[in-house]
Short mmCIF file of C-alpha atoms and ligand atoms in Angstrom, two decimals:
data_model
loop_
_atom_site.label_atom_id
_atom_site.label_comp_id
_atom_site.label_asym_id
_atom_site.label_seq_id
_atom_site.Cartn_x
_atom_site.Cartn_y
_atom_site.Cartn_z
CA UNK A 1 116.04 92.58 114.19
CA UNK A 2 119.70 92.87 113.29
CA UNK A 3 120.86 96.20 111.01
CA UNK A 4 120.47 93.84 107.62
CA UNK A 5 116.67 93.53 108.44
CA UNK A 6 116.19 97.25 109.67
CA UNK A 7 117.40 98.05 106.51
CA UNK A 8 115.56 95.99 104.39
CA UNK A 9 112.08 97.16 106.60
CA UNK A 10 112.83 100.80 105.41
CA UNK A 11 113.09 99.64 102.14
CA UNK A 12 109.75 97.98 102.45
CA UNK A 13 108.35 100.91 103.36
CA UNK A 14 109.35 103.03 100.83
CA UNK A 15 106.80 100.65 98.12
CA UNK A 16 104.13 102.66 99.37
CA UNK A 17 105.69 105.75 98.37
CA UNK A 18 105.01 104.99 94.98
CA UNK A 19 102.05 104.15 95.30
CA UNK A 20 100.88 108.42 94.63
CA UNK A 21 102.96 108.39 91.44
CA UNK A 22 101.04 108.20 88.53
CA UNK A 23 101.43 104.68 86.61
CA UNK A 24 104.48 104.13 84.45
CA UNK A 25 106.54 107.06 86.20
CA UNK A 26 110.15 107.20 86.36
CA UNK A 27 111.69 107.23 89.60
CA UNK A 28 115.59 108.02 90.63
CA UNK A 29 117.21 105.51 92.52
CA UNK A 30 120.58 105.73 94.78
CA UNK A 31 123.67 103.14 96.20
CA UNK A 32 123.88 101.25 98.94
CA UNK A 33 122.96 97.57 100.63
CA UNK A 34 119.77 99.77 101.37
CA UNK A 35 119.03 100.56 98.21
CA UNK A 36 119.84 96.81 97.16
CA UNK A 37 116.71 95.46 99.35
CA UNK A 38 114.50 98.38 97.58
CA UNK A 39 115.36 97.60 94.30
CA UNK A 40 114.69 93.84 94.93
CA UNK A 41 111.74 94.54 97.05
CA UNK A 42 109.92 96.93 94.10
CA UNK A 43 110.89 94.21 91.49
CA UNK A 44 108.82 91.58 93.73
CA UNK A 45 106.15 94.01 94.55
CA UNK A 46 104.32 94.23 90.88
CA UNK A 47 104.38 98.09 91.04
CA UNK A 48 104.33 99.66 87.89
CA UNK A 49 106.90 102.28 86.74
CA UNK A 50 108.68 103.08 83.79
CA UNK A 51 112.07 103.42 84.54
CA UNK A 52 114.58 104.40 86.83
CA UNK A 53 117.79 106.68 86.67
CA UNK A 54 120.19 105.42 88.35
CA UNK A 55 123.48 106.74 90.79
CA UNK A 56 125.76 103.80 90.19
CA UNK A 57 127.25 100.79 88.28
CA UNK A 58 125.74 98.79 90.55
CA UNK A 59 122.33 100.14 91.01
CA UNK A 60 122.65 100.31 87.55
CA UNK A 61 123.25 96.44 87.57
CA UNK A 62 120.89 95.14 89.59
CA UNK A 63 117.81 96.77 88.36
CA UNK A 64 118.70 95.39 84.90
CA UNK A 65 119.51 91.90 86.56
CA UNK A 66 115.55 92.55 87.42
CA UNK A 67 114.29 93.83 83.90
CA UNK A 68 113.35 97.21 85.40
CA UNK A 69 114.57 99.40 82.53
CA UNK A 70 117.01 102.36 83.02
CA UNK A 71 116.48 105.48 81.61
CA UNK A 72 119.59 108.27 81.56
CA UNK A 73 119.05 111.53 83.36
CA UNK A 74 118.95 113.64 80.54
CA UNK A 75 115.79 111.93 79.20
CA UNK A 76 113.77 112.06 81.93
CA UNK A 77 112.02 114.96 81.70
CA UNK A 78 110.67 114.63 85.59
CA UNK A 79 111.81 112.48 87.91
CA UNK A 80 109.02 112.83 90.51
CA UNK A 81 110.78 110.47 93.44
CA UNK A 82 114.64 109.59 94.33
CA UNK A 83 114.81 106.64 96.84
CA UNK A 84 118.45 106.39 98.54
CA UNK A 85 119.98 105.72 101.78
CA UNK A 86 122.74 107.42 104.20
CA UNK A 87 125.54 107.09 106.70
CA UNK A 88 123.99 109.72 108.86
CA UNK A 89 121.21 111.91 108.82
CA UNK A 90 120.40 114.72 111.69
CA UNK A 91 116.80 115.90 112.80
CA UNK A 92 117.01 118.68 109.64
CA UNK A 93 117.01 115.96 107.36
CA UNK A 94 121.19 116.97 106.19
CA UNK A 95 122.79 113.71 105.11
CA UNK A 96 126.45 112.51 105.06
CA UNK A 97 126.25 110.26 101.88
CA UNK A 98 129.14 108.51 99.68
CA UNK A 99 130.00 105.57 101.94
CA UNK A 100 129.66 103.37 98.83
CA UNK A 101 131.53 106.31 96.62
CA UNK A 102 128.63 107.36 94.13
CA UNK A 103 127.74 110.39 96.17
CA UNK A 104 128.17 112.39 92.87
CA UNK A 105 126.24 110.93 90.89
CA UNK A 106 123.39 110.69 93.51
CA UNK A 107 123.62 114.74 94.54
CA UNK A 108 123.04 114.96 90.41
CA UNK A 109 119.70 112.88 90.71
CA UNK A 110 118.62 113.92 93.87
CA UNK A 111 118.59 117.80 92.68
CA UNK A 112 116.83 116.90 89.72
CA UNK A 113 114.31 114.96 91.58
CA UNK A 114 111.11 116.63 93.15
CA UNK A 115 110.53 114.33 96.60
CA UNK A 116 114.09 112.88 98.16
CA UNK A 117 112.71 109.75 99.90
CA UNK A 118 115.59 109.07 102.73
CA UNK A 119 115.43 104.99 103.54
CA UNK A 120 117.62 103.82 106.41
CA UNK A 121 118.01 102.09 109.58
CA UNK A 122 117.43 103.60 113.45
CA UNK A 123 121.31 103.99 113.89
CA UNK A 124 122.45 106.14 111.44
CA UNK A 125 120.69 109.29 112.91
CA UNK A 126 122.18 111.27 114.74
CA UNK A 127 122.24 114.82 116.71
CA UNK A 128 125.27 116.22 114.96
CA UNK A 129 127.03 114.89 111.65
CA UNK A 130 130.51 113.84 111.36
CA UNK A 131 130.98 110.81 113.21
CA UNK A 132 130.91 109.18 109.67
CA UNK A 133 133.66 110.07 108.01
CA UNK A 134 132.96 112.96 105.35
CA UNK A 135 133.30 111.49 101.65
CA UNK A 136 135.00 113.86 99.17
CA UNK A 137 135.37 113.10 95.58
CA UNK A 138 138.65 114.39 93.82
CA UNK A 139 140.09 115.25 90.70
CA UNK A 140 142.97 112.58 90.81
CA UNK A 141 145.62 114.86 90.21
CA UNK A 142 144.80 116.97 92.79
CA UNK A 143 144.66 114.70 95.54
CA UNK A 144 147.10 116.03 97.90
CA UNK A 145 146.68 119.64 97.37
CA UNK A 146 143.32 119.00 98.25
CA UNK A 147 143.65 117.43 101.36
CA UNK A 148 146.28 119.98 102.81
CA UNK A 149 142.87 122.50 102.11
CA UNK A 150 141.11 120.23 103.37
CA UNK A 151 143.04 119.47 106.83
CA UNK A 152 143.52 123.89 106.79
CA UNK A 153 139.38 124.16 106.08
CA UNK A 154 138.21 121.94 108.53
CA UNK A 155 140.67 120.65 110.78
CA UNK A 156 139.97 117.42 110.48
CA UNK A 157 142.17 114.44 108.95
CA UNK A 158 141.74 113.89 105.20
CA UNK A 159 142.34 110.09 104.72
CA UNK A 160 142.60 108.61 100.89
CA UNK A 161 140.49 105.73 100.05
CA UNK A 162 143.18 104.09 98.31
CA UNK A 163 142.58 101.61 95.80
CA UNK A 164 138.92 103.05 95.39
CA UNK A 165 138.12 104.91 91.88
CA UNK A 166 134.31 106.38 91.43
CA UNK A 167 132.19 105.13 88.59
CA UNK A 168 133.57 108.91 87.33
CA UNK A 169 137.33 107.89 87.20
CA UNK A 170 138.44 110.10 90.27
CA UNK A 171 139.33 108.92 94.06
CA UNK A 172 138.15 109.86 97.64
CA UNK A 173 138.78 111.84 100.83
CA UNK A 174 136.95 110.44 103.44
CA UNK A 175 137.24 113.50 106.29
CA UNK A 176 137.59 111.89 109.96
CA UNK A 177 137.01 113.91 112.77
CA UNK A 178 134.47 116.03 112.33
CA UNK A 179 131.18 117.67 114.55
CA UNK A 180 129.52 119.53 111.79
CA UNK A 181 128.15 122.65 113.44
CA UNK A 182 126.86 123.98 109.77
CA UNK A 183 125.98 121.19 107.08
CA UNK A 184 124.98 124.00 104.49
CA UNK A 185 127.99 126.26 104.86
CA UNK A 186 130.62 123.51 104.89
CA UNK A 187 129.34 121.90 102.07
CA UNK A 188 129.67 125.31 100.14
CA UNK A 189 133.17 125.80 101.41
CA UNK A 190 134.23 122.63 100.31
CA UNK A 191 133.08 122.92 96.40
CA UNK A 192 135.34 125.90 96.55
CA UNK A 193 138.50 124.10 97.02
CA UNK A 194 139.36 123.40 92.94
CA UNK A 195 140.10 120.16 92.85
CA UNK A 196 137.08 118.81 94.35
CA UNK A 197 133.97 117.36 92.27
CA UNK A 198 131.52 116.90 94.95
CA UNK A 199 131.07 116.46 98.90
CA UNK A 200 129.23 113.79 100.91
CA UNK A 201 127.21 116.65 102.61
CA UNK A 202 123.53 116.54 101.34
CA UNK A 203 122.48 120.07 103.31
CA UNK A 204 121.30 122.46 100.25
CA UNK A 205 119.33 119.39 99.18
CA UNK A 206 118.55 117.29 102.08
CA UNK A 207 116.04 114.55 102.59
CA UNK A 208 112.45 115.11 102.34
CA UNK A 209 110.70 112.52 103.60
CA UNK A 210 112.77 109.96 106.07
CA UNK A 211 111.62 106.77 106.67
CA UNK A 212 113.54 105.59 109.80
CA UNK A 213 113.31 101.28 110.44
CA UNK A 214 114.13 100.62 114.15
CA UNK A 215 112.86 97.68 116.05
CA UNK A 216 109.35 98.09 116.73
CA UNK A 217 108.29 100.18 113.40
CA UNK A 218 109.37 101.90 110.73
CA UNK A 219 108.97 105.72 111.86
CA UNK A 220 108.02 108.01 108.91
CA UNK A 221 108.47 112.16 108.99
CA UNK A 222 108.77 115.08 106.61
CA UNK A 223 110.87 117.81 106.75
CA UNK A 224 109.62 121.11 107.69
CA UNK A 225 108.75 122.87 105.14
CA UNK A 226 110.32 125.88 106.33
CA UNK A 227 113.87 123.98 105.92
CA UNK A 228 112.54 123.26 102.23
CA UNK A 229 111.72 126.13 101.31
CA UNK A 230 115.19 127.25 102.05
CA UNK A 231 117.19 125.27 99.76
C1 5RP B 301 126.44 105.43 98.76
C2 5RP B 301 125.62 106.06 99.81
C3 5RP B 301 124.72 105.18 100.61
O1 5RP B 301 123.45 105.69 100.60
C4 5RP B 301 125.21 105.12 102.04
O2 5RP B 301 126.58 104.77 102.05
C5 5RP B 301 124.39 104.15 102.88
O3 5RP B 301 124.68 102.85 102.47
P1 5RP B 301 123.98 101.57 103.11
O4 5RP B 301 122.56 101.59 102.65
O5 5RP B 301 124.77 100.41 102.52
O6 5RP B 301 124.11 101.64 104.60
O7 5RP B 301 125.64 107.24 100.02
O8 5RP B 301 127.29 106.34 98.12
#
């Protein structure tokens, strides 16, 4: 199976996640080719929800393109499930998210969500983030001073992602160069810098379920519960 298929055998897998909601339940759904074979994948499956809150333009445009109706954030008064992807995810369950640039608008759903269902293929876990570059979205304005903060905080090389602007209106960092010895304390140290909306680190609120597609199955595991309970 090439990546492309991996990805969309995670997203296969995650139907039967929904299959403990209750009927007509809203779910929150995230960015990301992975995503794309989900949300195509539950339109074709029958299941039965209400609604879903979606992280992007695009999300937002493809479950339409499927009649599955979206419902904004602050009317959904629980959102029991949020389905996304990720560029890398470690054996805690911390995430480096905002490849696709919506990592803002997905940390938003996935802390209102109850159950963070991680969906993604065998080679984006690893033993230590930061091989994927670390997405930071930025106030435009304060793109440079940010990334000389950056470059002091972390040592690593703040690139722009020039031409890019977020479904927000502001533009990206991507970090290169990192080993991320401490997912929660980085991503803490980099809200502080003013300037910055949001990181690509998903440690305080990681993944809790992963469901992990490589070649012979899809592997499934929860997070301890003693990381959960930590957050
Ligand atoms: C988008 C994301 C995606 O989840 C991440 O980039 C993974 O994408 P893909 O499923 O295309 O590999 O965080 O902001």
């Amino acid at each position: 199976m090439n990546q492309d298929e991996l990805k969309k055998a995670a997203a296969r897998a995650a139907l039967a996640e929904l299959a403990a909601l209750p009927p007509h339940s809203l779910i929150g759904i995230g960015t990301g080719s992975t995503v794309d074979h989900f949300i195509d994948a539950l339109a074709g499956s029958g299941t039965r929800i209400r609604g879903a809150v979606s992280s992007s333009e695009a999300s937002s445009e493809r479950l339409a393109a499927h009649g599955i109706p979206l419902v904004r954030l602050d009317d959904a008064e629980t959102l029991p499930l949020y389905i996304d992807g990720a560029d890398e995810i470690d054996h805690g369950f911390n995430m480096i998210k905002g490849g696709g640039g919506a990592l803002t608008r997905e940390k938003i759903i996935a802390a209102a969500a109850q159950r963070f269902i991680c969906i993604c293929d065998a080679s984006k876990r690893v033993a230590t983030l930061g091989r994927f570059p670390l997405p930071v979205e930025v106030i435009p304005m304060a793109r440079v001073q940010v990334a000389r903060e950056i470059v002091r905080l972390t040592g690593g090389e703040a690139r722009w992602r020039e031409g890019f602007i977020t479904d927000n209106g502001n533009c990206i960092l991507d970090i290169h160069g990192l080993a991320i010895a401490d997912p929660r304390a980085l991503e803490s140290d980099l809200n502080q810098i003013a300037g910055v909306v949001s990181n690509g680190l998903f440690a305080r609120r990681g993944a809790d379920v992963l469901l992990l597609a490589a070649a012979e199955r899809v592997w499934r595991g929860e997070r301890q519960s003693s990381a959960a309970s930590s957050r």
